[in-house]
PDB file of C-alpha atoms in Angstrom:
ATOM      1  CA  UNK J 916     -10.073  16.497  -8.682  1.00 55.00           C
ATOM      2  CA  UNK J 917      -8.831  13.127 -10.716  1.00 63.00           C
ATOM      3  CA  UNK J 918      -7.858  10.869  -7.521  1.00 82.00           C
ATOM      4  CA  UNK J 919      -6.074   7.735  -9.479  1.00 88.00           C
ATOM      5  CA  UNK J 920      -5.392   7.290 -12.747  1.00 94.00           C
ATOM      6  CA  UNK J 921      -4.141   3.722 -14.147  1.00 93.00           C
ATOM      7  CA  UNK J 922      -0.387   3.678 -15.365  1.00 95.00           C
ATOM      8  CA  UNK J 923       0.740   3.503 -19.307  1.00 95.00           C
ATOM      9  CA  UNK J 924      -2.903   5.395 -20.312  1.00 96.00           C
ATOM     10  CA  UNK J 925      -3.565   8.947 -21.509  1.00 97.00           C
ATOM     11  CA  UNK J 926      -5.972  11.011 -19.419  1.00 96.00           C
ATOM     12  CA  UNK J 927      -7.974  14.276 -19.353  1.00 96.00           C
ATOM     13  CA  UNK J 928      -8.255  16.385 -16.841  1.00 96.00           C
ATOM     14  CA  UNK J 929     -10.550  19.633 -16.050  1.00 96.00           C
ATOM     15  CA  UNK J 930      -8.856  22.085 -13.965  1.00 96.00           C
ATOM     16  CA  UNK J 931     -11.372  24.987 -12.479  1.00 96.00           C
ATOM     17  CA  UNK J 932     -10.446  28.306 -13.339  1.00 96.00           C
ATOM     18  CA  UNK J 933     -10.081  29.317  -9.434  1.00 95.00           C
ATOM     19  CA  UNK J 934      -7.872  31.043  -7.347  1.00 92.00           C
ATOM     20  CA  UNK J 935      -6.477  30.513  -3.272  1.00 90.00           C
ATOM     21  CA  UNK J 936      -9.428  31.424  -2.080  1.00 91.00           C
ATOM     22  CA  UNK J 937     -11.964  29.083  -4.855  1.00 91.00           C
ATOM     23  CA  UNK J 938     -12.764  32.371  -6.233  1.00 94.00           C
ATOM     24  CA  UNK J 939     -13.603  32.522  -9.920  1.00 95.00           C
ATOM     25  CA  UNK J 940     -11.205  34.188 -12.029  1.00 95.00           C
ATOM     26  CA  UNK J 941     -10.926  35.766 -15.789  1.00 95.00           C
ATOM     27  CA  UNK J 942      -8.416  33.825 -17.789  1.00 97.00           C
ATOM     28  CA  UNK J 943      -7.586  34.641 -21.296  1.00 97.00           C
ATOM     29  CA  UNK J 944      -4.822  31.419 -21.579  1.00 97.00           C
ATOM     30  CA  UNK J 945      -3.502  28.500 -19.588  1.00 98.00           C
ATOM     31  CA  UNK J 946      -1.233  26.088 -19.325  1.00 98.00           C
ATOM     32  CA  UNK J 947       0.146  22.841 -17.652  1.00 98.00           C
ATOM     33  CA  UNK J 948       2.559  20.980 -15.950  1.00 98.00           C
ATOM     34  CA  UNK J 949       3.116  17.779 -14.714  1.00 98.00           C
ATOM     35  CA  UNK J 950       5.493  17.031 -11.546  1.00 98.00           C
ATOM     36  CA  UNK J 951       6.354  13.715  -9.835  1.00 97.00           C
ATOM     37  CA  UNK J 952       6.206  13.126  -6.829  1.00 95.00           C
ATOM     38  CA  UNK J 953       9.575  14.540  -5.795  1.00 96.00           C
ATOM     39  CA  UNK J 954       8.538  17.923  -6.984  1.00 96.00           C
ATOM     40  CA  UNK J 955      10.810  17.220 -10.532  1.00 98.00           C
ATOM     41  CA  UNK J 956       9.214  18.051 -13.583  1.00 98.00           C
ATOM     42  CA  UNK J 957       7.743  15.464 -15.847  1.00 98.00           C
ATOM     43  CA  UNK J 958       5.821  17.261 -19.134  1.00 98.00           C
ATOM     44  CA  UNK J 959       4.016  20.459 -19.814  1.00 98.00           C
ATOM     45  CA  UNK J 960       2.288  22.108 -22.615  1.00 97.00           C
ATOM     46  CA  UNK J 961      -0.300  24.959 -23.449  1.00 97.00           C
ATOM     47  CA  UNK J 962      -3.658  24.554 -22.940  1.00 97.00           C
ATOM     48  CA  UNK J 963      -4.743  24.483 -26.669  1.00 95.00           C
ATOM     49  CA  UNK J 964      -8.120  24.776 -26.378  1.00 95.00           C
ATOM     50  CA  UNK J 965      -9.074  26.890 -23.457  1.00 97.00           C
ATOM     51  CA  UNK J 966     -10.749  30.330 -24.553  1.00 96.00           C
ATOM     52  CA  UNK J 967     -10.847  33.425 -22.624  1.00 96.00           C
ATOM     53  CA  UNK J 968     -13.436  33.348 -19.720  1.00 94.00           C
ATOM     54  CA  UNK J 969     -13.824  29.614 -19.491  1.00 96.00           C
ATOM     55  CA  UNK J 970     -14.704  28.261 -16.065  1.00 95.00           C
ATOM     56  CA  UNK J 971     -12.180  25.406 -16.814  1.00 97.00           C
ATOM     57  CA  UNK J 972      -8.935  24.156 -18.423  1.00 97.00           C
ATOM     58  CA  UNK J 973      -9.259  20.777 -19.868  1.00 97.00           C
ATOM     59  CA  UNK J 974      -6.391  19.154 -21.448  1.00 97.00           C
ATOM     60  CA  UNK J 975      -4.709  15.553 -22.113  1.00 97.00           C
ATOM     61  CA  UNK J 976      -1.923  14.053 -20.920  1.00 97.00           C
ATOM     62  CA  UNK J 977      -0.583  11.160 -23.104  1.00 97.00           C
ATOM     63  CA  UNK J 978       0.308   7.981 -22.174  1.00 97.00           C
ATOM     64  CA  UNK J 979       3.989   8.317 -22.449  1.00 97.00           C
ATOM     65  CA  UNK J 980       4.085  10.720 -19.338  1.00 98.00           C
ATOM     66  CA  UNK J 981       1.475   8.505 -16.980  1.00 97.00           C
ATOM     67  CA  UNK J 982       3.620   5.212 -17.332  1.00 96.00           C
ATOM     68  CA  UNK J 983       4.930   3.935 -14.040  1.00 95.00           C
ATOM     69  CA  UNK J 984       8.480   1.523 -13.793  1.00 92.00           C
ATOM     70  CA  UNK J 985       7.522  -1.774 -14.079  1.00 85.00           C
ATOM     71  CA  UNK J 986       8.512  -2.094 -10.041  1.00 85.00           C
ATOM     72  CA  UNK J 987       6.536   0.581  -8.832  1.00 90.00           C
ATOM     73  CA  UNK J 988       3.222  -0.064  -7.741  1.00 90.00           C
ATOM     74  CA  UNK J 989       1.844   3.734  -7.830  1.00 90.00           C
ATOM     75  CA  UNK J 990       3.199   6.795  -7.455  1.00 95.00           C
ATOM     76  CA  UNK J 991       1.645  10.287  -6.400  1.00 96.00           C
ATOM     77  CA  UNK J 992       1.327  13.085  -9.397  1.00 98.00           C
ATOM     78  CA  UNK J 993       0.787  16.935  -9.276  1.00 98.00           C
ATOM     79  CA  UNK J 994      -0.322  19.158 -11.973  1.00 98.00           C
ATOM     80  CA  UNK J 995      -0.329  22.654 -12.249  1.00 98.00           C
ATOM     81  CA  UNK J 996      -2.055  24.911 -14.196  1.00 98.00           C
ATOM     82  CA  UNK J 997      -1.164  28.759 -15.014  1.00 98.00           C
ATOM     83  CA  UNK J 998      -3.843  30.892 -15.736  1.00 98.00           C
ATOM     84  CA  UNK J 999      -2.768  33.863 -17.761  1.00 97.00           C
ATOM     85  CA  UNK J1000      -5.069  37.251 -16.415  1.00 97.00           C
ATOM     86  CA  UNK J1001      -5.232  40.701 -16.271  1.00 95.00           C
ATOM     87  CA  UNK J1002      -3.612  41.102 -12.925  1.00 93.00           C
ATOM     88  CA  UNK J1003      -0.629  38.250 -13.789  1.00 95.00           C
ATOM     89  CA  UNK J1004      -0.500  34.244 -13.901  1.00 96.00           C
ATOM     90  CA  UNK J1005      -2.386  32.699 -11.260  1.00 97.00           C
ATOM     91  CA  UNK J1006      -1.675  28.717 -10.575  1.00 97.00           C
ATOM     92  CA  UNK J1007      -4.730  26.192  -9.799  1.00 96.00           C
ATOM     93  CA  UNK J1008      -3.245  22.605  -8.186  1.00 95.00           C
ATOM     94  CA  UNK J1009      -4.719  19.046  -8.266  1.00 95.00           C
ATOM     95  CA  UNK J1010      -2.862  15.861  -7.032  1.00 96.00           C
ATOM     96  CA  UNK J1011      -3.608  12.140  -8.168  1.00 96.00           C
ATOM     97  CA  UNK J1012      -2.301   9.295  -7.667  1.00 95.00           C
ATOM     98  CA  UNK J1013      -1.079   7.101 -10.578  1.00 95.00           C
ATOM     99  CA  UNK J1014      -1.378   3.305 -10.144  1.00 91.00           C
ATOM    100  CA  UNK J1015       0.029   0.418 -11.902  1.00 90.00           C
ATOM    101  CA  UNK J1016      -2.924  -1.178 -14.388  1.00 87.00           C
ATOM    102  CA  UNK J1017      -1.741  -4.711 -11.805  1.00 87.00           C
ATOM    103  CA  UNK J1018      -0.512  -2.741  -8.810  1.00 88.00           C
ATOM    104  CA  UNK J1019       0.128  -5.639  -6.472  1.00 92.00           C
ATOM    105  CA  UNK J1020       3.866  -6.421  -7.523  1.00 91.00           C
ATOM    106  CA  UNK J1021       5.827  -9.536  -5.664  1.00 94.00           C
ATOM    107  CA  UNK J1022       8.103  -8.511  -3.610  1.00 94.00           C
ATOM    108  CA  UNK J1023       7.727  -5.292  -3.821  1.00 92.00           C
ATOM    109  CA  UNK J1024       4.373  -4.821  -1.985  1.00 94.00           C
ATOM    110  CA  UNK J1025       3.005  -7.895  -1.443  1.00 96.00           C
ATOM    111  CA  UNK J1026       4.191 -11.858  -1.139  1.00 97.00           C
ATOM    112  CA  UNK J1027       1.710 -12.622  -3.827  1.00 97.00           C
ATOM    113  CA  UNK J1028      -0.230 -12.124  -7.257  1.00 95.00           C
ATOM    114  CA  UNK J1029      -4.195 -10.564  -6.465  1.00 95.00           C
ATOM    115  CA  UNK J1030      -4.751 -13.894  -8.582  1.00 95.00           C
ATOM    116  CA  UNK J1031      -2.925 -16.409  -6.128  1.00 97.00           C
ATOM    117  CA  UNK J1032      -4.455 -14.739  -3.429  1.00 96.00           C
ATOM    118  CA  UNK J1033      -7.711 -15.773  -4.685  1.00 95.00           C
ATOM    119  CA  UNK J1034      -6.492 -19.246  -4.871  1.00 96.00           C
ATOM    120  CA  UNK J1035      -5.107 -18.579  -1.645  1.00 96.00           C
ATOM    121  CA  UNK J1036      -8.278 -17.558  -0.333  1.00 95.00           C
ATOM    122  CA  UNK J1037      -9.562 -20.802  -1.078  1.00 93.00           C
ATOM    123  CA  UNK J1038      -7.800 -22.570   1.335  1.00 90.00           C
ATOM    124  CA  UNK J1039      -9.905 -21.318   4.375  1.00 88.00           C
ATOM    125  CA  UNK J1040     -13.058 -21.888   5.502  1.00 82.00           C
ATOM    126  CA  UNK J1041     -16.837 -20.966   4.391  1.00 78.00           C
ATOM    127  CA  UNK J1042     -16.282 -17.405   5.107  1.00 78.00           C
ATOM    128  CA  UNK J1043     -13.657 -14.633   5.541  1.00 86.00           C
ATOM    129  CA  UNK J1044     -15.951 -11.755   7.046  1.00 87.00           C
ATOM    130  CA  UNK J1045     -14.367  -8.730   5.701  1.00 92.00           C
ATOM    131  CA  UNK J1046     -12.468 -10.202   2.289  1.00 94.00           C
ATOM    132  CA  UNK J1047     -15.746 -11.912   1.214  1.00 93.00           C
ATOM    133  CA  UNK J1048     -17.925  -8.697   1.935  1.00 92.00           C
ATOM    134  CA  UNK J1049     -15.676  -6.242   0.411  1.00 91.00           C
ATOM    135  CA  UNK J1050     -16.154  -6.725  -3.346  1.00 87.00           C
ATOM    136  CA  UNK J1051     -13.820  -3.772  -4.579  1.00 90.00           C
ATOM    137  CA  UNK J1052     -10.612  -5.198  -6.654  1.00 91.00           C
ATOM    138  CA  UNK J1053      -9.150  -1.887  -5.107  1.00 88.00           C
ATOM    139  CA  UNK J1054      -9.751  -1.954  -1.522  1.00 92.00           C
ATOM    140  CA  UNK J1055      -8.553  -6.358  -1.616  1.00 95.00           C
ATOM    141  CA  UNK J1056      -5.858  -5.265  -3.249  1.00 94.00           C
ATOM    142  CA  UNK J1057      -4.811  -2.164  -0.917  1.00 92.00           C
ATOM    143  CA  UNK J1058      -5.593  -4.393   2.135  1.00 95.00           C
ATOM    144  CA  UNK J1059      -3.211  -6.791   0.632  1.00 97.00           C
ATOM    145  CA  UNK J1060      -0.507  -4.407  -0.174  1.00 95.00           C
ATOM    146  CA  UNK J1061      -1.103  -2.683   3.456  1.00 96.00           C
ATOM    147  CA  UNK J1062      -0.898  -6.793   4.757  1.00 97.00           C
ATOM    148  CA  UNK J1063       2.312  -7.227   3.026  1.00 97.00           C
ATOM    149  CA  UNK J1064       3.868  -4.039   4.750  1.00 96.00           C
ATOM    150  CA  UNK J1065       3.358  -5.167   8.295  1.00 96.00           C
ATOM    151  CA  UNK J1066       3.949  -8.586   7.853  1.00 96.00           C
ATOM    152  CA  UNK J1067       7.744  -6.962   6.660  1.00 94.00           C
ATOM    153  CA  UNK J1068       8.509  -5.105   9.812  1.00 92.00           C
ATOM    154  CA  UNK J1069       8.475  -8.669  11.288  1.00 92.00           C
ATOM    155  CA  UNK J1070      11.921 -11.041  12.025  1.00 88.00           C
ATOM    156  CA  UNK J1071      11.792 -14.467  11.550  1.00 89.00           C
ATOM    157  CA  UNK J1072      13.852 -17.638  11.677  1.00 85.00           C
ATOM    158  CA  UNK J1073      13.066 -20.800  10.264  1.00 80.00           C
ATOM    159  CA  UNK J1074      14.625 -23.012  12.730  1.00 64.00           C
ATOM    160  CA  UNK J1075      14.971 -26.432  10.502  1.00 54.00           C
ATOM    161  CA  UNK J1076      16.992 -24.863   7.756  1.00 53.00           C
ATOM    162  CA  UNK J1077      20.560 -23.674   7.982  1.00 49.00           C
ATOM    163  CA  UNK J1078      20.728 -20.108   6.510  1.00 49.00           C
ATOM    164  CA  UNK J1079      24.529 -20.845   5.704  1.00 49.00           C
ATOM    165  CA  UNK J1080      23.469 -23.113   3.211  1.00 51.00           C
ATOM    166  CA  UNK J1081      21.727 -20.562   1.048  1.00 51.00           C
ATOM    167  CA  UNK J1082      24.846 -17.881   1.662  1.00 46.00           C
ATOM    168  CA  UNK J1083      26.142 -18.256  -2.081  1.00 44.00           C
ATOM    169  CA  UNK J1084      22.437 -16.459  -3.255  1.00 48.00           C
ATOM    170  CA  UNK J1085      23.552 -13.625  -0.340  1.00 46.00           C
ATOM    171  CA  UNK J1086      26.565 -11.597  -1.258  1.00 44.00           C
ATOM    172  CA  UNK J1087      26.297  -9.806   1.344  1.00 45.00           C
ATOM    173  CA  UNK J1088      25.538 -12.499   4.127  1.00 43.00           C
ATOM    174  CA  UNK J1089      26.302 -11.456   7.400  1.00 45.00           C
ATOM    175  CA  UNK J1090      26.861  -7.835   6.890  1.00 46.00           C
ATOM    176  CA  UNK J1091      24.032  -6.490   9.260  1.00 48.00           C
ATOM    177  CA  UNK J1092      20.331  -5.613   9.281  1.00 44.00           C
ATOM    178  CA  UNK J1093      19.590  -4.605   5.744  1.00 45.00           C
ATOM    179  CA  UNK J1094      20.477  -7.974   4.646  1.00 51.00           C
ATOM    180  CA  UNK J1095      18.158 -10.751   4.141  1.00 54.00           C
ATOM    181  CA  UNK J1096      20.106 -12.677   6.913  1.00 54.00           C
ATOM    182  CA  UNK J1097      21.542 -10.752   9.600  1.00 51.00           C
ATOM    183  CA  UNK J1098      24.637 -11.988  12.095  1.00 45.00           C
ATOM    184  CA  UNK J1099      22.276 -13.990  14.433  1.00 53.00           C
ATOM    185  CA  UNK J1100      20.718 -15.737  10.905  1.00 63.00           C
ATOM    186  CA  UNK J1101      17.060 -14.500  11.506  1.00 76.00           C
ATOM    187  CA  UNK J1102      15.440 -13.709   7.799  1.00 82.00           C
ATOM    188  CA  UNK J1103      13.927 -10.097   6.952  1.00 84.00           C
ATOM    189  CA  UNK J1104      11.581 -10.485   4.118  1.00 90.00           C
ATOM    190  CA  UNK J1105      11.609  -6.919   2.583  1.00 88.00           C
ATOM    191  CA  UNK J1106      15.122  -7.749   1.718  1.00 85.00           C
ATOM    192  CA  UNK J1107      14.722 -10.666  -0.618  1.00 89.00           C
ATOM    193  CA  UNK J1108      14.067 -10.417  -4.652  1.00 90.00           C
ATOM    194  CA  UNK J1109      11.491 -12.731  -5.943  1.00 92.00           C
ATOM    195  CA  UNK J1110      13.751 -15.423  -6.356  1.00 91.00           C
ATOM    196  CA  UNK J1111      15.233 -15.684  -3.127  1.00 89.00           C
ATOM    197  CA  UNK J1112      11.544 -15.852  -1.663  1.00 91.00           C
ATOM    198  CA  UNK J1113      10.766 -18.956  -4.159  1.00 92.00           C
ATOM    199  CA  UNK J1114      14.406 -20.327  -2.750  1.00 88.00           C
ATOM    200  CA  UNK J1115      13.016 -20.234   0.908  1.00 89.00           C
ATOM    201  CA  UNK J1116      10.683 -23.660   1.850  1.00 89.00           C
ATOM    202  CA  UNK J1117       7.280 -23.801   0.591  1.00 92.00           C
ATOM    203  CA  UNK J1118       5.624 -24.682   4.111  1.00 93.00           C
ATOM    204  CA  UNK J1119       7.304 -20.774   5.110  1.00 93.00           C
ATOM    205  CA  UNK J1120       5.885 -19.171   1.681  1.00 95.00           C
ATOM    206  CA  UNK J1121       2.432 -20.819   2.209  1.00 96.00           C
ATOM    207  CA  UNK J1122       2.392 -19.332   6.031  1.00 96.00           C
ATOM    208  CA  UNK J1123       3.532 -15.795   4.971  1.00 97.00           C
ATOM    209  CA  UNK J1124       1.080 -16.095   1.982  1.00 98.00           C
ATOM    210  CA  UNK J1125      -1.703 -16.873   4.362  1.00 97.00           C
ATOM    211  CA  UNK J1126      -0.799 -14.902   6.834  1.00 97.00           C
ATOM    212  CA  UNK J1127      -1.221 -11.625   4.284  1.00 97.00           C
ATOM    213  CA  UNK J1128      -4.523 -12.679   3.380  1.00 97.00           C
ATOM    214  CA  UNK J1129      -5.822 -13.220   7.104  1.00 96.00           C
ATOM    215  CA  UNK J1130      -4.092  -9.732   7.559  1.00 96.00           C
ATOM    216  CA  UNK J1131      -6.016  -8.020   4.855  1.00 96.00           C
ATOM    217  CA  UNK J1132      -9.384  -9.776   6.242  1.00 95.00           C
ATOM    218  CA  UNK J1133      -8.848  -8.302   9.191  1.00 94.00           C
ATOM    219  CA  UNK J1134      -8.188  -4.533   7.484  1.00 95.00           C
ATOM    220  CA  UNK J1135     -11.538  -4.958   5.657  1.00 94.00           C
ATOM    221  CA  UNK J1136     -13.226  -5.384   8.703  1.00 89.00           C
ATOM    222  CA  UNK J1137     -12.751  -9.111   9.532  1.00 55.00           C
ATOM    223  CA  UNK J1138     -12.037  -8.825  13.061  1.00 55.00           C
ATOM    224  CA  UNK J1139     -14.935  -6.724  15.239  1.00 53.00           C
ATOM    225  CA  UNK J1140     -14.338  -8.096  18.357  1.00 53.00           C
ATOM    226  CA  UNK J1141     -10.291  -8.134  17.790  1.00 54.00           C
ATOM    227  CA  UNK J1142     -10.631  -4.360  16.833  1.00 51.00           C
ATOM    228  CA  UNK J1143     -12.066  -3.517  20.267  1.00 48.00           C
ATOM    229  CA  UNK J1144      -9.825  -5.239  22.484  1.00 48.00           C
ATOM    230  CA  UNK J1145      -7.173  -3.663  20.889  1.00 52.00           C
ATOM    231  CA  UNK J1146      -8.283  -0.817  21.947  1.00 52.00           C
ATOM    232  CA  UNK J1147      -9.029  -1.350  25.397  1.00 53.00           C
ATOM    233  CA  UNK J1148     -12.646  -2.077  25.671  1.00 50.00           C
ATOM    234  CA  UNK J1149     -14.053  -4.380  28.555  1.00 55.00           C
ATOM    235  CA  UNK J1150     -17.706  -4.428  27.826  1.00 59.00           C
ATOM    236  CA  UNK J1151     -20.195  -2.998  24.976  1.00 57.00           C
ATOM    237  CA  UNK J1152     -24.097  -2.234  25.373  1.00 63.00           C
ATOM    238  CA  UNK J1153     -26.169  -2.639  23.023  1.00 63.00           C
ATOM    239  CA  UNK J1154     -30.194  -2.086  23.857  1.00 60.00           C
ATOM    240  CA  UNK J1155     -31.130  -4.667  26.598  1.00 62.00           C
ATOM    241  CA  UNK J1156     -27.499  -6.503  25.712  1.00 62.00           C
ATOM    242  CA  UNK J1157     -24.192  -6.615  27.123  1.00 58.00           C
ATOM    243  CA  UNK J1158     -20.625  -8.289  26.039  1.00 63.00           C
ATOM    244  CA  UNK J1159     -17.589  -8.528  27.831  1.00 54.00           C
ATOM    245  CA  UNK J1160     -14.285  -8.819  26.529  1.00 49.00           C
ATOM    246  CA  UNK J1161     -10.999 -10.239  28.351  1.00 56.00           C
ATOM    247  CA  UNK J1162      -9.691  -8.361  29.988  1.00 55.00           C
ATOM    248  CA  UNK J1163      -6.159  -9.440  30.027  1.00 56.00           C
ATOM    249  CA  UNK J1164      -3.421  -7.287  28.224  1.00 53.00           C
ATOM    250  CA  UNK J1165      -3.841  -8.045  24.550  1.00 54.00           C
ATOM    251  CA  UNK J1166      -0.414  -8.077  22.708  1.00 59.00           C
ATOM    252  CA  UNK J1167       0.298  -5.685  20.613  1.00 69.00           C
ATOM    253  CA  UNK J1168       2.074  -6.764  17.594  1.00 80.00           C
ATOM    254  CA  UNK J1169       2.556  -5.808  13.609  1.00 84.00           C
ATOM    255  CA  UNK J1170      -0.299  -7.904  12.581  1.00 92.00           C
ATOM    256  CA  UNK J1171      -3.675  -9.151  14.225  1.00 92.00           C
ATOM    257  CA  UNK J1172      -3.919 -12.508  16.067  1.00 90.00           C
ATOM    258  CA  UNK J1173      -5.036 -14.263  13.156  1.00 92.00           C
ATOM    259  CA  UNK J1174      -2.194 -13.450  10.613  1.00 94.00           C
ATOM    260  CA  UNK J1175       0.235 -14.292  14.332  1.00 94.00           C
ATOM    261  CA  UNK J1176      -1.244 -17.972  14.063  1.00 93.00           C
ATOM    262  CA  UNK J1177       0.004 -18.707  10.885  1.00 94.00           C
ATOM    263  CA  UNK J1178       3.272 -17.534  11.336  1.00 94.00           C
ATOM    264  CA  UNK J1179       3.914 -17.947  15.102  1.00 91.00           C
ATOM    265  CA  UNK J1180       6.609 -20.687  14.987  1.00 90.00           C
ATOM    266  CA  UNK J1181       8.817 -18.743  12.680  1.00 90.00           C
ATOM    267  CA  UNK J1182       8.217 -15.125  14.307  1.00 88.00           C
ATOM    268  CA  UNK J1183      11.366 -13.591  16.567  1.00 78.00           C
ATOM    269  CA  UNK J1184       9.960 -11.803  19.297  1.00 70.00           C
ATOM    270  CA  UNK J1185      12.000  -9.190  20.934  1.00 64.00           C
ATOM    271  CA  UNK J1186      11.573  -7.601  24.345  1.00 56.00           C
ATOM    272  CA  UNK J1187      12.544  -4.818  26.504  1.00 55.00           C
ATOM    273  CA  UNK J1188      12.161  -4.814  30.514  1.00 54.00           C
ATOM    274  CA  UNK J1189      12.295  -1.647  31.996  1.00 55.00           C
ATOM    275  CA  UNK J1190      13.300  -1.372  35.955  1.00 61.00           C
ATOM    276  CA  UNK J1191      10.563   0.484  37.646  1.00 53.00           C
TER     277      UNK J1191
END
């Protein structure tokens, strides 16, 4: 099984000649097929050089059918292979996941370049516990496009600006929640293009910005003590040693307490009360 293969490059793949049940099977021919991840089809072809009795069907898949849109970050892929036998076709299955050769993409999944957030990273202290540690390009970079998606389900409203000012870059201004400014004029990130994120005030872009990368510290494993009040522990043991937490409610929210501090003064909080 291929997990991820990089967008706009051919690849190879070896499918074993199994059935259902991972039982080996006699094959005198195969071929392939390549679906997206609707189920619609994308390519197929013979397997040209598979020979009767071979544990495997290896083929290639050119470039031309592994190439992502330039605003999709990756996509999930499944290929199937028909074995031609005896007893009739039986089908083998593998699923990968094709990602963009830069799969952060702004504004689409995350406020921010993997480059800026480097430079954005440079703006803290000495050390970021989990983001330092974690020296995979893939797992920043997921943590940052995982960052960007909670930071989205939040409302805000920047207080000292007048939305109405900005309406002529909204046609649709006003019209209800799927726009970037809804009736009550509080702002909804995932609705705005790249340009109408640049148009908002750079003290707001720096806080979101800053906010995603405390958020993907904390996803790498920034936040130990965080993690466990979160969920619910008072106290820990370890050998002859003993820690307490608070143990006051902790507030649950889209993001940990860290990425809240940097954008507390523009987040809209809203609250039920239920009668008991």
């Amino acid at each position: 099984m291929q997990s991820s293969c990089t967008s706009g490059r051919a690849a190879t793949f070896a499918i074993p000649a199994l059935d259902d049940a991972g039982q080996a099977i006699a094959a005198t021919a195969a071929e392939w097929a390549l679906y997206d991840d609707r189920g619609l089809p994308i390519a197929a072809g013979p397997v040209s050089s598979f020979v009767a009795g071979a544990d495997a069907a290896a083929f290639r898949i050119e470039a031309e059918h592994l190439t992502l849109a330039a605003d999709i970050p990756s996509a999930g892929r499944e290929i199937v292979v028909s074995f031609k036998t005896a007893d009739g076709p039986v089908e083998a299955r593998d699923f990968f996941v094709l990602v963009a050769s830069r799969p952060l993409v702004v504004m689409v999944n995350s406020f921010m370049s993997y480059a800026e957030a480097l430079s954005v990273r440079s703006s803290f202290g000495p050390t970021l516990d989990g983001w330092d540690v974690t020296s995979s390009l893939t797992m920043r970079q997921g943590a940052l496009a995982e960052a960007f998606e909670r930071i989205a389900r939040m409302i805000f409203k920047i207080s000292h600006i007048d939305p109405m000012t900005h309406a002529s870059s909204y046609a649709a201004y006003g019209t209800g929640a799927d726009e970037p400014f809804d009736t009550t004029r509080r702002l909804r990130l995932r609705s705005l293009t790249v340009e109408q994120f640049d148009a908002l005030p750079d003290q707001f872009r720096r806080a979101v910005k800053r906010a995603q990368l405390m958020e993907a510290n904390v996803l790498l494993g920034g936040d130990a003590v965080g993690k466990k009040r979160q969920d619910g522990v008072i106290s820990e043991t370890i050998g002859e040693s003993s820690i307490f937490f608070s143990s006051k409610p902790y507030l649950n929210l889209p993001v940990s307490r860290q990425a809240f501090e940097e954008l507390k003064r523009y987040v809209v909080l809203q609250f039920g009360v239920l009668r008991a």
